[in-house]
Structures are given as C-alpha cells and as structure tokens.
Amino acid sequence: MYRYDAIDRAFVEDRAAQFKAQVARRLAGEISEDQFKPLRLMNGLYLQLHAYMLRISIPYGTLSTTQLRKLAWIARTYDKGYGHFTTRQNLQFHWIKLRDVPDILDHLASVEMHALQTSGNCIRNVTSDPRAGATAEEIEDPRVWSELIRQWAALHPEFSFLPRKFKIAVTASPHDRTAARLHDIGLLMRKGREGLGFEVIVGGGMGRTPYVGPTIREFLPAEHLMSYLEAILRIYNRHGRRDNIYKARIKILVAQLGAEEFARQVEAEWEAIDRPSLDLPQAEIERVRAGFAAPAFETLPGRSDAFEAAKAADYALARFARNNVHPHKQPGYAIVDISLKAPGETPGDATGDQMDAIADLADAYSFGEVRVTHEQNLVLAHVKLDDVAAVFAGLKAIGLASANINLVSDIIACPGLDYCALANARAIPIAQDIAVRFANAETAEKIGELKIKISGCINACGHHHVGHIGILGVDKKGEEFYQLSLGGSAAEDAEVGKILGPAVPADKVTDAVDQMIEVYLRERHAGERFIDTYRRVGLVPFKEAVYAEAH
Amino acid sequence: MPKLIRLHDGHAAFANDAYVTVADEDETPASGDVILPLERFRTEGEVLLSNGRNVGVLLASDQAIEDIAQDLTRLSLVALSFPKFRDGRHYTSARLLRERFGYDGEIRAVGEVLREQAVFFVRCGFDAFEPADGSTPEQWMAAAGRFRHVYQRGADDRDPAFIERTQ
Amino acid sequence: MKAIVANRLIDGEVVYWNHGAWKTRFGEAELFEADDAAEAAVAQANVPTQVVDCYLIDVAPEADGYAPTAFRERVKATGPQNHPQHGKQAEGGHDIELIKQAHGIARSAGRHNLIKLKK
Ligand code: SF4
C-alpha cells in the first residue's frame, strides 16, 4: 500500500498541531462553539449523546497492521476498548474526550493516519473497492486514483466550504462494491482505445431525497481526472443551494438542472480551466502507482489439496469457505472476508483485542494489510488457500468466524439512538434481533443473499434506501417506529428501494422481515436471489404478507 | 470596524484603509476612494471613475464575478463578502479573478473573516482581509503559513506537493 | 416539570444542572416547576467554556421518583442498550433503574428550543 513520504508526514503533523491550537483556543473561550464546531467537524469530531465521537479516516478502506494495532491501542487507551467500522470505511470511537483529541491525532499521525475531512462540508474520505489489488475483475488497482484524490482533496483551498458534504467513490471492477452510483461522484474505471479512463457519475446519494446518479461523461481520460474533478466541484461550489440544508447536496443541483445541462456546464468550465497546471504529471501518477504494486505472491497451483482436505473434514470450515472466501487473481490465493456481524453483536464493532488479533493474522497470512468494506466488515485480501484453515481457526478464537457474508444476518446498521444525537430510533437492537432470529447458519444459507440495511434516521448512514430490505427508524408521535422498504441495491444495478407501507413498531420489525422471507421462499424460482424474486413478482405479495393482520 | 490587513510580497501588515465602503442607504462621499455594492456601482460607477476616483466593487456572496468582468481593468479593488464563514462561494470568485481574468488589483475578504480561513484566503488569491476576530498580522500569517506543504495548485505561487516531488 | 441537561465541554460527559453546579447523574438534577424559572436557570447554566448543547428537558413522575419523558433523554441519562456496562448505567442505582423502567416513549416531546438551538 501507499506509504507517506516526508511531505505527507509533515502535512499530518501540521494538521495535528493546528487542531491542538484550535482546541486550546476553544477551551480558553477565544472562539465560540459556533465557530469551533465546523473546525472540529473537519477533524471528524462530533458531539453525540454520551460523549464526543471521533471518526478516523481509513482512506479507501486500506489499513496496515501497524495502523490497525494503533487503532486498537487508542481504543483501549482513550475509549472503552472498542471501535465501530462505518459504511464509509472509516472507524469511529464513541467515548472520546475533547481534551484527549490532540494527543490522539499525534498518535494517528505517527502511523500515517488522520481524521481530516471525515465530517463537515468538504470532500470526504474516498471510498474504494475492498478487493482492490486482489480481484481478477479489475482494470487496475483503483486505490492509485483514490490516493491521488485524497491528496488533491486535503485542505483544498477552494472547496473546503462547500454547500454540503461531498463523497467520491472509485472502482475498477464491473461488480461495484463501493455503491458508486450513490455517491456525489462515482468514478468507474474504463479501458478505452485511448487508454485508461473513467465513466463519471454525478449526483447520486441517499438521505432525504435518494437518487441513483446519472452518468455525465462516458469516458474521461484518466490523466485529466484532477482538472475534471476541479470543474465539477467548481460548478457545485458556485451553484449548489446554500439556503436549505436538505437541498444542498449536489444531487439536488444535478436533478434540478438535469444531467445534460449539468454536464454541459461542467464541460464548459473544463474547457476554460487551466488543465495543464491542474492535471498531475505522469511521474506523480507512477509514484503513487508504485505504492500499490502487487505484494510478492508465491507461484502456487490453483488448487490446494490441504484446503480441500480440511474443508472435507470440517463442515464449519466448508461453510466459511462458501460464504466468506472469494477468488483471487493470483492462483493459489483467496480473498477472505471477516464478518463483524456475529448474531447478537453490534454490527461493525470490533474490540481492541480483536483488532490486534486480526493484525496478527494479517501479518502471518496476508502481507500485513487489512481492508474495511462499506458493509462494515473486514477483509484479508491475499490469503494462500493453504492458510485459509489457519485464518479460520484464528478468527474462531476471537469470535469473528461468522460465515454469513451477504446473508440475512450480515446487516448494516448505523449507531442510531443508542449513540447518535440526530437519531429518531435505535438501529442496533433491531439488527441484533433480526440476526439472532436467523442465527441458524443452515437457514441463512438456504435463504441466500439478502442485504438488510438499517438507519436510525433519514440521514441514511445505514444505507437503508439500498437494502434489499431497508429499515428506517422514524418518530411516530414520539414512539420508535420503522419504515420498511424493498428492492434497493447499492451494487452495479443500483436502485432505491420502494416503501412497503405504513411504519411498524419496533417489536414487529423482525416478524415483518420473517414474513417477507417466507414470501420469497414460496415464490422463488431456481437460482433466484431475494432481490431477483422481488424484481419479478413486485411489491404486492410482500406487502400482503406483512400487513395481513391489519386487514 | 475591523482593522485592515494587507499582504504584500508575502508580508502582512496593518494598513490604512483609504476606502470608504458605501452602504446601500448611505450617500456616496463627495471625494476619496469608495467601495460600492454592485447595484450602486452600476448606477454611479461611471461618473466616479470618470472623475478619476479609485473605485472598488463589493460583491455579495450570491453575486458572480462575471458580472463585473467588463469593468475589471478600471477597478482598483474587488471586495468579496462572506456573510457566514461557511459560505465558500467567493473562494472560487477570487481564483477566477486571479487565474482567469488576470486581475491584479486588491481582492479583499470582508464579512465573517476568521483566522482559521487564512490559508484558504491566501491560497485563493486574496491579498487584503478585514478579520472579524481581531487577528493581528502576525497571527494571520502564522495561520496562513501553518502548513509546510500544500497538495493543490492555487492562485498563490506555492508549489503543490506533486511539483515539489519532482525537484 | 423540567431539568437542564448539557454535555461537559472538556470530555463530553452528560451533566445535569443543580443550583449552580453540574452533576453527572440525572438523579441529582434540579427539577423546575415553573417554565420561566427553568429558562432563567438555563441562561445562567449555559457557560460556553464549560458546557455545550445545553437545553431544557421534560421530566415526569415515575414510580417513586422522576424520569425524563423523552426516550432520547432516557438513553442519554443511562447509556447505550448494546453495551449495558457503558455509560451511566454501569454504576446502577435507583435513578437509573427508574429511568430504565419508565415507559411511554416520546422523543420529540422532550427537548425544548431544539429549533432555536440548532440555528
Ligand atoms: S442515519 Fe441518522 S441516526 Fe443513524 S448515524 Fe446517521 S444521523 Fe445518526
């Protein structure tokens, strides 16, 4: 993975020093909370219900084991011994003290990390494919471009006070694991006759008005990426709405102008902009590309007899292999997903001790690198097939061997009303309840791929709009209710789910999910996933099942 | 009234402000340098300029720099208003003034102008500031120079990291 | 009945106002019968170098004591449900038990001046 040079190092040190001074001025009363709030937010520091929350940037979801161990240490030293991985591939600590934050930032800087731009109306952490550099599907490692964007976005002088937050995703695979079409900008790598480039999608997003973003340019030569991003951001900075926080995202501007007119304005700006001064020199692109060179893979046969024998002997390992282990581009290697969704646990949480243990496994078996997925799981991207059984045993020892990736209990849930000051309702207990109901691994495998996503309010941090089943907490006359939606997708076939009907009370949510699964099992044709059946039969049978009692 | 800080050759200092900013309801003074809101400039600017006075224009945060593009050669100053420091539109305006329109007069930041934004102002081409937080020139420059390296091209003459790395 | 809640600036800890001092447990909160007395106390309590997000909450009689009316405020006064050992609930005590048993969920009714505070 990319390593900081002296410039990058100096930058995060300066940033930590700057925030230290800002905190001191706040504590001395020299700046008001109104003035301090955007400054702390630009450092990922929120005030939640019980304490401050610090959101640490994990650029494109890639961590070295040194970094993961540092996070584990921070969890134990400054928090309550755990952290929460988010749908933006970041890590949140929920029990942080303001007075400790400057020291925490120093510790992060010492391992080439920061909390810069994990909140606030600026360009946020770039999302990328957790299987980057490991999947045979991709054109090239999308993290090369993600890192270039990270640097370009860091304290951008023109774009640090945008109308609203701004999220970019980069992927280079036909299978989209970044929810690119639901970002402010989604960049899909393409290989054209002229070389590498990107399909540019602008104006997707969730929240109050969800949109699947339209494509505004089919092919942008990769070497012009920076000047083109600059043109898009400039149009947005000038014309995005600032009078209404709910209409301030770029998706609203794109929807109001129409994708064509928006694209025309971007192209006109791009014509006028000084491209040669903005586009990166080839040498810089190559420098960063070298940072993502493939690790020293061994030459191995495509099949591991040891692994096959171990699977035959251990049914649990075989199940783990079916659900959590995926093909690798290098013969004899595999991509191993680590589920942070053990039924009954908090989705996305890991303790400091678990982080340390995962770092040990990554050092022993995966070139010292760990990935974070937007579905709140972790990935060991380069595991030898020969070693999968050892990894499985290691995960079992720390309670993280759940073989449920993409299954019903692999639920995304935001922190909700247990932590978040903006929430309408709790999300975690709902996720726990559903996961426990479907904890039986056989049942879950029989049901197959099913993505349940839960948000505690319309801000949609839990991506409920794009869940096969989406669950949104609402406040109905002061009580926690949950609105169900069906048919969403965050993948390459992105779609916003449709609302099923009236919201249901908390104790009816799991029953409703159960009823919808019954409908699916009854209606499905061979080989159909839940979402496929829904697409074929429509909303009605599901609706009838859930609201049957009411009739 | 906030004290004016001017940037000259990389040095910041308090400066005497020869300009009077004419509010909408005020009479234009009979002599001296003035800063006019855009609407006033449209009606009165021509006469004042032909009398040989120094004239600046104040743009509200929703007014576009293109609206004064024709007049830039005659304007000695453009004041860009930040009603809230969170309203970042005029960072773009300043860059366009410097980089696209080649404007070399004074670009002044007025309104909720805070030290925490100094680095962004300077990098986007502003060279005069009316800090609302009472910052001194020393504090202002310390904030503007806090970062030893920058990553992007701006309207200033700092080399971004991708250029530094080639040297 | 009302009480005043805030987060302590330095560490974010949830605190309740009681006659000129901030206390860490809801059970120690001063309760106000009259709205204008409560509002006057907020003005005194909301010192920007000490607390953030300071506001009035509704409080109602519950068994042999009081609890915040709003579910949100009850979470704030106790802790997250998924980690019973975290937050104020870890200490236990009569006031915590009372809040945990309180029923009638009313998030929206419990927080005053939300709009004003948010500006
Ligand atoms: S979706 Fe709402 S409740 Fe959940 S974390 Fe985001 S803001 Fe908080």
PDB file of N, CA, C and O in Angstrom, chain A residues 407-411 429-439 443 447-448 450-454 467-472 482-486 500 504-521 530 541-543 545-547 549:
ATOM      1  N   LEU A 407     -25.365 -12.721   3.774  1.00  0.00           N
ATOM      2  CA  LEU A 407     -26.573 -13.445   4.198  1.00  0.00           C
ATOM      3  C   LEU A 407     -27.423 -12.552   5.109  1.00  0.00           C
ATOM      4  O   LEU A 407     -27.045 -11.432   5.443  1.00  0.00           O
ATOM      5  N   VAL A 408     -28.542 -13.111   5.529  1.00  0.00           N
ATOM      6  CA  VAL A 408     -29.544 -12.310   6.241  1.00  0.00           C
ATOM      7  C   VAL A 408     -29.010 -11.641   7.501  1.00  0.00           C
ATOM      8  O   VAL A 408     -29.416 -10.526   7.847  1.00  0.00           O
ATOM      9  N   SER A 409     -28.057 -12.280   8.182  1.00  0.00           N
ATOM     10  CA  SER A 409     -27.556 -11.666   9.422  1.00  0.00           C
ATOM     11  C   SER A 409     -26.380 -10.714   9.185  1.00  0.00           C
ATOM     12  O   SER A 409     -25.886 -10.092  10.127  1.00  0.00           O
ATOM     13  N   ASP A 410     -25.947 -10.574   7.937  1.00  0.00           N
ATOM     14  CA  ASP A 410     -24.873  -9.617   7.605  1.00  0.00           C
ATOM     15  C   ASP A 410     -25.515  -8.242   7.405  1.00  0.00           C
ATOM     16  O   ASP A 410     -25.608  -7.729   6.304  1.00  0.00           O
ATOM     17  N   ILE A 411     -25.967  -7.675   8.509  1.00  0.00           N
ATOM     18  CA  ILE A 411     -26.804  -6.476   8.448  1.00  0.00           C
ATOM     19  C   ILE A 411     -25.968  -5.216   8.636  1.00  0.00           C
ATOM     20  O   ILE A 411     -25.114  -5.157   9.521  1.00  0.00           O
ATOM     21  N   PRO A 429     -30.316  -2.507  18.237  1.00  0.00           N
ATOM     22  CA  PRO A 429     -31.123  -3.607  18.785  1.00  0.00           C
ATOM     23  C   PRO A 429     -31.984  -4.284  17.723  1.00  0.00           C
ATOM     24  O   PRO A 429     -32.237  -5.493  17.809  1.00  0.00           O
ATOM     25  N   ILE A 430     -32.416  -3.533  16.717  1.00  0.00           N
ATOM     26  CA  ILE A 430     -33.209  -4.128  15.644  1.00  0.00           C
ATOM     27  C   ILE A 430     -32.349  -5.124  14.866  1.00  0.00           C
ATOM     28  O   ILE A 430     -32.754  -6.258  14.593  1.00  0.00           O
ATOM     29  N   ALA A 431     -31.123  -4.678  14.545  1.00  0.00           N
ATOM     30  CA  ALA A 431     -30.205  -5.563  13.822  1.00  0.00           C
ATOM     31  C   ALA A 431     -29.911  -6.819  14.650  1.00  0.00           C
ATOM     32  O   ALA A 431     -29.904  -7.939  14.130  1.00  0.00           O
ATOM     33  N   GLN A 432     -29.682  -6.627  15.927  1.00  0.00           N
ATOM     34  CA  GLN A 432     -29.372  -7.776  16.793  1.00  0.00           C
ATOM     35  C   GLN A 432     -30.525  -8.761  16.822  1.00  0.00           C
ATOM     36  O   GLN A 432     -30.343  -9.972  16.743  1.00  0.00           O
ATOM     37  N   ASP A 433     -31.726  -8.214  16.905  1.00  0.00           N
ATOM     38  CA  ASP A 433     -32.906  -9.062  16.996  1.00  0.00           C
ATOM     39  C   ASP A 433     -33.091  -9.898  15.724  1.00  0.00           C
ATOM     40  O   ASP A 433     -33.353 -11.106  15.793  1.00  0.00           O
ATOM     41  N   ILE A 434     -32.939  -9.248  14.567  1.00  0.00           N
ATOM     42  CA  ILE A 434     -33.093  -9.981  13.299  1.00  0.00           C
ATOM     43  C   ILE A 434     -32.001 -11.038  13.177  1.00  0.00           C
ATOM     44  O   ILE A 434     -32.257 -12.188  12.825  1.00  0.00           O
ATOM     45  N   ALA A 435     -30.765 -10.629  13.489  1.00  0.00           N
ATOM     46  CA  ALA A 435     -29.636 -11.556  13.322  1.00  0.00           C
ATOM     47  C   ALA A 435     -29.799 -12.778  14.223  1.00  0.00           C
ATOM     48  O   ALA A 435     -29.495 -13.904  13.822  1.00  0.00           O
ATOM     49  N   VAL A 436     -30.301 -12.558  15.425  1.00  0.00           N
ATOM     50  CA  VAL A 436     -30.482 -13.680  16.347  1.00  0.00           C
ATOM     51  C   VAL A 436     -31.592 -14.607  15.831  1.00  0.00           C
ATOM     52  O   VAL A 436     -31.470 -15.835  15.860  1.00  0.00           O
ATOM     53  N   ARG A 437     -32.666 -14.017  15.309  1.00  0.00           N
ATOM     54  CA  ARG A 437     -33.762 -14.837  14.773  1.00  0.00           C
ATOM     55  C   ARG A 437     -33.260 -15.755  13.650  1.00  0.00           C
ATOM     56  O   ARG A 437     -33.689 -16.889  13.522  1.00  0.00           O
ATOM     57  N   PHE A 438     -32.321 -15.232  12.852  1.00  0.00           N
ATOM     58  CA  PHE A 438     -31.827 -16.029  11.724  1.00  0.00           C
ATOM     59  C   PHE A 438     -30.401 -16.530  11.957  1.00  0.00           C
ATOM     60  O   PHE A 438     -29.616 -16.655  11.031  1.00  0.00           O
ATOM     61  N   ALA A 439     -30.085 -16.777  13.207  1.00  0.00           N
ATOM     62  CA  ALA A 439     -28.716 -17.170  13.537  1.00  0.00           C
ATOM     63  C   ALA A 439     -28.376 -18.558  13.007  1.00  0.00           C
ATOM     64  O   ALA A 439     -27.213 -18.867  12.776  1.00  0.00           O
ATOM     65  N   THR A 443     -30.367 -22.262   7.828  1.00  0.00           N
ATOM     66  CA  THR A 443     -31.489 -21.449   7.361  1.00  0.00           C
ATOM     67  C   THR A 443     -30.966 -20.265   6.554  1.00  0.00           C
ATOM     68  O   THR A 443     -31.468 -19.950   5.474  1.00  0.00           O
ATOM     69  N   ILE A 447     -31.694 -19.273   2.618  1.00  0.00           N
ATOM     70  CA  ILE A 447     -32.287 -18.011   2.159  1.00  0.00           C
ATOM     71  C   ILE A 447     -31.361 -17.331   1.141  1.00  0.00           C
ATOM     72  O   ILE A 447     -31.817 -16.719   0.179  1.00  0.00           O
ATOM     73  N   GLY A 448     -30.073 -17.481   1.344  1.00  0.00           N
ATOM     74  CA  GLY A 448     -29.132 -16.935   0.357  1.00  0.00           C
ATOM     75  C   GLY A 448     -28.905 -15.448   0.523  1.00  0.00           C
ATOM     76  O   GLY A 448     -29.197 -14.864   1.580  1.00  0.00           O
ATOM     77  N   LEU A 450     -29.060 -11.776   0.981  1.00  0.00           N
ATOM     78  CA  LEU A 450     -30.124 -10.862   1.391  1.00  0.00           C
ATOM     79  C   LEU A 450     -29.490  -9.729   2.167  1.00  0.00           C
ATOM     80  O   LEU A 450     -28.873  -9.939   3.212  1.00  0.00           O
ATOM     81  N   LYS A 451     -29.622  -8.526   1.650  1.00  0.00           N
ATOM     82  CA  LYS A 451     -28.959  -7.385   2.280  1.00  0.00           C
ATOM     83  C   LYS A 451     -29.973  -6.534   3.028  1.00  0.00           C
ATOM     84  O   LYS A 451     -30.813  -5.886   2.424  1.00  0.00           O
ATOM     85  N   ILE A 452     -29.846  -6.571   4.342  1.00  0.00           N
ATOM     86  CA  ILE A 452     -30.716  -5.768   5.196  1.00  0.00           C
ATOM     87  C   ILE A 452     -29.911  -4.589   5.719  1.00  0.00           C
ATOM     88  O   ILE A 452     -28.785  -4.765   6.191  1.00  0.00           O
ATOM     89  N   LYS A 453     -30.476  -3.402   5.581  1.00  0.00           N
ATOM     90  CA  LYS A 453     -29.745  -2.193   5.987  1.00  0.00           C
ATOM     91  C   LYS A 453     -30.650  -1.302   6.826  1.00  0.00           C
ATOM     92  O   LYS A 453     -31.776  -1.029   6.435  1.00  0.00           O
ATOM     93  N   ILE A 454     -30.103  -0.838   7.958  1.00  0.00           N
ATOM     94  CA  ILE A 454     -30.928  -0.125   8.937  1.00  0.00           C
ATOM     95  C   ILE A 454     -30.337   1.236   9.276  1.00  0.00           C
ATOM     96  O   ILE A 454     -29.165   1.334   9.647  1.00  0.00           O
ATOM     97  N   GLY A 467     -30.992  -1.161   0.683  1.00  0.00           N
ATOM     98  CA  GLY A 467     -31.075  -2.523   1.197  1.00  0.00           C
ATOM     99  C   GLY A 467     -32.070  -3.316   0.362  1.00  0.00           C
ATOM    100  O   GLY A 467     -33.060  -2.765  -0.113  1.00  0.00           O
ATOM    101  N   HIS A 468     -31.790  -4.593   0.171  1.00  0.00           N
ATOM    102  CA  HIS A 468     -32.837  -5.441  -0.407  1.00  0.00           C
ATOM    103  C   HIS A 468     -34.068  -5.280   0.478  1.00  0.00           C
ATOM    104  O   HIS A 468     -35.177  -5.110  -0.001  1.00  0.00           O
ATOM    105  N   ILE A 469     -33.811  -5.310   1.793  1.00  0.00           N
ATOM    106  CA  ILE A 469     -34.820  -4.854   2.746  1.00  0.00           C
ATOM    107  C   ILE A 469     -34.216  -3.672   3.494  1.00  0.00           C
ATOM    108  O   ILE A 469     -33.141  -3.792   4.093  1.00  0.00           O
ATOM    109  N   GLY A 470     -34.859  -2.535   3.414  1.00  0.00           N
ATOM    110  CA  GLY A 470     -34.373  -1.353   4.116  1.00  0.00           C
ATOM    111  C   GLY A 470     -35.254  -1.066   5.320  1.00  0.00           C
ATOM    112  O   GLY A 470     -36.469  -1.262   5.282  1.00  0.00           O
ATOM    113  N   ILE A 471     -34.626  -0.637   6.403  1.00  0.00           N
ATOM    114  CA  ILE A 471     -35.379  -0.351   7.627  1.00  0.00           C
ATOM    115  C   ILE A 471     -34.966   1.028   8.121  1.00  0.00           C
ATOM    116  O   ILE A 471     -33.785   1.279   8.366  1.00  0.00           O
ATOM    117  N   LEU A 472     -35.939   1.908   8.239  1.00  0.00           N
ATOM    118  CA  LEU A 472     -35.653   3.287   8.635  1.00  0.00           C
ATOM    119  C   LEU A 472     -36.410   3.620   9.912  1.00  0.00           C
ATOM    120  O   LEU A 472     -37.634   3.474   9.970  1.00  0.00           O
ATOM    121  N   TYR A 482     -40.682   1.914  12.549  1.00  0.00           N
ATOM    122  CA  TYR A 482     -39.724   1.579  11.499  1.00  0.00           C
ATOM    123  C   TYR A 482     -40.435   1.442  10.162  1.00  0.00           C
ATOM    124  O   TYR A 482     -41.388   0.690  10.025  1.00  0.00           O
ATOM    125  N   GLN A 483     -39.930   2.205   9.202  1.00  0.00           N
ATOM    126  CA  GLN A 483     -40.493   2.142   7.866  1.00  0.00           C
ATOM    127  C   GLN A 483     -39.693   1.121   7.058  1.00  0.00           C
ATOM    128  O   GLN A 483     -38.465   1.176   7.033  1.00  0.00           O
ATOM    129  N   LEU A 484     -40.404   0.221   6.400  1.00  0.00           N
ATOM    130  CA  LEU A 484     -39.733  -0.839   5.650  1.00  0.00           C
ATOM    131  C   LEU A 484     -39.743  -0.501   4.170  1.00  0.00           C
ATOM    132  O   LEU A 484     -40.725   0.036   3.650  1.00  0.00           O
ATOM    133  N   SER A 485     -38.643  -0.803   3.493  1.00  0.00           N
ATOM    134  CA  SER A 485     -38.634  -0.640   2.043  1.00  0.00           C
ATOM    135  C   SER A 485     -38.009  -1.876   1.428  1.00  0.00           C
ATOM    136  O   SER A 485     -37.319  -2.654   2.092  1.00  0.00           O
ATOM    137  N   LEU A 486     -38.252  -2.034   0.159  1.00  0.00           N
ATOM    138  CA  LEU A 486     -37.921  -3.292  -0.508  1.00  0.00           C
ATOM    139  C   LEU A 486     -37.295  -3.004  -1.871  1.00  0.00           C
ATOM    140  O   LEU A 486     -37.708  -2.081  -2.564  1.00  0.00           O
ATOM    141  N   LEU A 500     -42.738  -0.057   1.642  1.00  0.00           N
ATOM    142  CA  LEU A 500     -43.681  -1.167   1.653  1.00  0.00           C
ATOM    143  C   LEU A 500     -45.075  -0.736   2.089  1.00  0.00           C
ATOM    144  O   LEU A 500     -46.076  -1.161   1.517  1.00  0.00           O
ATOM    145  N   VAL A 504     -43.929   0.200  11.070  1.00  0.00           N
ATOM    146  CA  VAL A 504     -44.359  -0.761  12.085  1.00  0.00           C
ATOM    147  C   VAL A 504     -43.609  -0.495  13.391  1.00  0.00           C
ATOM    148  O   VAL A 504     -42.503   0.037  13.373  1.00  0.00           O
ATOM    149  N   PRO A 505     -44.188  -0.874  14.534  1.00  0.00           N
ATOM    150  CA  PRO A 505     -43.480  -0.666  15.803  1.00  0.00           C
ATOM    151  C   PRO A 505     -42.273  -1.593  15.935  1.00  0.00           C
ATOM    152  O   PRO A 505     -42.180  -2.598  15.232  1.00  0.00           O
ATOM    153  N   ALA A 506     -41.375  -1.246  16.852  1.00  0.00           N
ATOM    154  CA  ALA A 506     -40.106  -1.954  16.992  1.00  0.00           C
ATOM    155  C   ALA A 506     -40.295  -3.468  17.132  1.00  0.00           C
ATOM    156  O   ALA A 506     -39.585  -4.249  16.509  1.00  0.00           O
ATOM    157  N   ASP A 507     -41.263  -3.885  17.917  1.00  0.00           N
ATOM    158  CA  ASP A 507     -41.384  -5.326  18.191  1.00  0.00           C
ATOM    159  C   ASP A 507     -42.020  -6.090  17.035  1.00  0.00           C
ATOM    160  O   ASP A 507     -42.205  -7.298  17.117  1.00  0.00           O
ATOM    161  N   LYS A 508     -42.356  -5.377  15.944  1.00  0.00           N
ATOM    162  CA  LYS A 508     -42.937  -6.076  14.786  1.00  0.00           C
ATOM    163  C   LYS A 508     -41.946  -6.175  13.621  1.00  0.00           C
ATOM    164  O   LYS A 508     -42.228  -6.805  12.609  1.00  0.00           O
ATOM    165  N   VAL A 509     -40.781  -5.558  13.753  1.00  0.00           N
ATOM    166  CA  VAL A 509     -39.867  -5.489  12.611  1.00  0.00           C
ATOM    167  C   VAL A 509     -39.353  -6.868  12.219  1.00  0.00           C
ATOM    168  O   VAL A 509     -39.395  -7.262  11.050  1.00  0.00           O
ATOM    169  N   THR A 510     -38.873  -7.618  13.193  1.00  0.00           N
ATOM    170  CA  THR A 510     -38.309  -8.929  12.875  1.00  0.00           C
ATOM    171  C   THR A 510     -39.373  -9.852  12.287  1.00  0.00           C
ATOM    172  O   THR A 510     -39.106 -10.594  11.339  1.00  0.00           O
ATOM    173  N   ASP A 511     -40.587  -9.781  12.822  1.00  0.00           N
ATOM    174  CA  ASP A 511     -41.690 -10.578  12.253  1.00  0.00           C
ATOM    175  C   ASP A 511     -41.913 -10.201  10.790  1.00  0.00           C
ATOM    176  O   ASP A 511     -42.108 -11.066   9.940  1.00  0.00           O
ATOM    177  N   ALA A 512     -41.877  -8.913  10.523  1.00  0.00           N
ATOM    178  CA  ALA A 512     -42.117  -8.458   9.149  1.00  0.00           C
ATOM    179  C   ALA A 512     -41.034  -8.991   8.214  1.00  0.00           C
ATOM    180  O   ALA A 512     -41.316  -9.452   7.101  1.00  0.00           O
ATOM    181  N   VAL A 513     -39.787  -8.954   8.673  1.00  0.00           N
ATOM    182  CA  VAL A 513     -38.692  -9.493   7.859  1.00  0.00           C
ATOM    183  C   VAL A 513     -38.926 -10.983   7.617  1.00  0.00           C
ATOM    184  O   VAL A 513     -38.797 -11.480   6.490  1.00  0.00           O
ATOM    185  N   ASP A 514     -39.299 -11.676   8.661  1.00  0.00           N
ATOM    186  CA  ASP A 514     -39.588 -13.103   8.570  1.00  0.00           C
ATOM    187  C   ASP A 514     -40.678 -13.365   7.533  1.00  0.00           C
ATOM    188  O   ASP A 514     -40.559 -14.253   6.675  1.00  0.00           O
ATOM    189  N   GLN A 515     -41.739 -12.560   7.593  1.00  0.00           N
ATOM    190  CA  GLN A 515     -42.853 -12.751   6.653  1.00  0.00           C
ATOM    191  C   GLN A 515     -42.409 -12.511   5.210  1.00  0.00           C
ATOM    192  O   GLN A 515     -42.794 -13.237   4.295  1.00  0.00           O
ATOM    193  N   MET A 516     -41.568 -11.515   5.009  1.00  0.00           N
ATOM    194  CA  MET A 516     -41.107 -11.241   3.640  1.00  0.00           C
ATOM    195  C   MET A 516     -40.229 -12.370   3.132  1.00  0.00           C
ATOM    196  O   MET A 516     -40.281 -12.750   1.964  1.00  0.00           O
ATOM    197  N   ILE A 517     -39.432 -12.931   4.039  1.00  0.00           N
ATOM    198  CA  ILE A 517     -38.576 -14.051   3.645  1.00  0.00           C
ATOM    199  C   ILE A 517     -39.436 -15.267   3.289  1.00  0.00           C
ATOM    200  O   ILE A 517     -39.160 -15.978   2.323  1.00  0.00           O
ATOM    201  N   GLU A 518     -40.521 -15.470   4.061  1.00  0.00           N
ATOM    202  CA  GLU A 518     -41.461 -16.548   3.727  1.00  0.00           C
ATOM    203  C   GLU A 518     -41.992 -16.396   2.309  1.00  0.00           C
ATOM    204  O   GLU A 518     -42.060 -17.349   1.542  1.00  0.00           O
ATOM    205  N   VAL A 519     -42.384 -15.179   1.976  1.00  0.00           N
ATOM    206  CA  VAL A 519     -42.913 -14.919   0.631  1.00  0.00           C
ATOM    207  C   VAL A 519     -41.864 -15.272  -0.414  1.00  0.00           C
ATOM    208  O   VAL A 519     -42.137 -15.943  -1.411  1.00  0.00           O
ATOM    209  N   TYR A 520     -40.646 -14.838  -0.158  1.00  0.00           N
ATOM    210  CA  TYR A 520     -39.563 -15.121  -1.105  1.00  0.00           C
ATOM    211  C   TYR A 520     -39.359 -16.623  -1.269  1.00  0.00           C
ATOM    212  O   TYR A 520     -39.292 -17.130  -2.401  1.00  0.00           O
ATOM    213  N   LEU A 521     -39.303 -17.344  -0.162  1.00  0.00           N
ATOM    214  CA  LEU A 521     -39.051 -18.780  -0.245  1.00  0.00           C
ATOM    215  C   LEU A 521     -40.179 -19.490  -0.995  1.00  0.00           C
ATOM    216  O   LEU A 521     -39.962 -20.466  -1.701  1.00  0.00           O
ATOM    217  N   PHE A 530     -33.185 -13.158  -3.336  1.00  0.00           N
ATOM    218  CA  PHE A 530     -34.332 -12.403  -2.821  1.00  0.00           C
ATOM    219  C   PHE A 530     -34.669 -11.237  -3.748  1.00  0.00           C
ATOM    220  O   PHE A 530     -35.818 -11.036  -4.143  1.00  0.00           O
ATOM    221  N   PRO A 541     -47.089  -9.070  -3.149  1.00  0.00           N
ATOM    222  CA  PRO A 541     -47.157 -10.238  -2.253  1.00  0.00           C
ATOM    223  C   PRO A 541     -46.467  -9.991  -0.906  1.00  0.00           C
ATOM    224  O   PRO A 541     -46.936 -10.461   0.134  1.00  0.00           O
ATOM    225  N   PHE A 542     -45.382  -9.236  -0.926  1.00  0.00           N
ATOM    226  CA  PHE A 542     -44.658  -8.929   0.311  1.00  0.00           C
ATOM    227  C   PHE A 542     -45.519  -8.047   1.213  1.00  0.00           C
ATOM    228  O   PHE A 542     -45.616  -8.247   2.413  1.00  0.00           O
ATOM    229  N   LYS A 543     -46.125  -7.079   0.577  1.00  0.00           N
ATOM    230  CA  LYS A 543     -46.969  -6.148   1.306  1.00  0.00           C
ATOM    231  C   LYS A 543     -48.145  -6.887   1.952  1.00  0.00           C
ATOM    232  O   LYS A 543     -48.455  -6.678   3.126  1.00  0.00           O
ATOM    233  N   ALA A 545     -48.333  -9.956   2.816  1.00  0.00           N
ATOM    234  CA  ALA A 545     -47.891 -10.804   3.919  1.00  0.00           C
ATOM    235  C   ALA A 545     -47.656  -9.991   5.186  1.00  0.00           C
ATOM    236  O   ALA A 545     -48.088 -10.368   6.275  1.00  0.00           O
ATOM    237  N   VAL A 546     -46.996  -8.852   5.040  1.00  0.00           N
ATOM    238  CA  VAL A 546     -46.633  -8.071   6.226  1.00  0.00           C
ATOM    239  C   VAL A 546     -47.856  -7.421   6.866  1.00  0.00           C
ATOM    240  O   VAL A 546     -47.967  -7.357   8.089  1.00  0.00           O
ATOM    241  N   TYR A 547     -48.768  -6.945   6.027  1.00  0.00           N
ATOM    242  CA  TYR A 547     -49.899  -6.210   6.590  1.00  0.00           C
ATOM    243  C   TYR A 547     -51.164  -7.062   6.679  1.00  0.00           C
ATOM    244  O   TYR A 547     -52.251  -6.534   6.886  1.00  0.00           O
ATOM    245  N   GLU A 549     -52.442  -8.997   8.905  1.00  0.00           N
ATOM    246  CA  GLU A 549     -53.228  -8.874  10.132  1.00  0.00           C
ATOM    247  C   GLU A 549     -54.092  -7.637  10.140  1.00  0.00           C
ATOM    248  O   GLU A 549     -55.172  -7.616  10.704  1.00  0.00           O
TER     249      GLU A 549
END
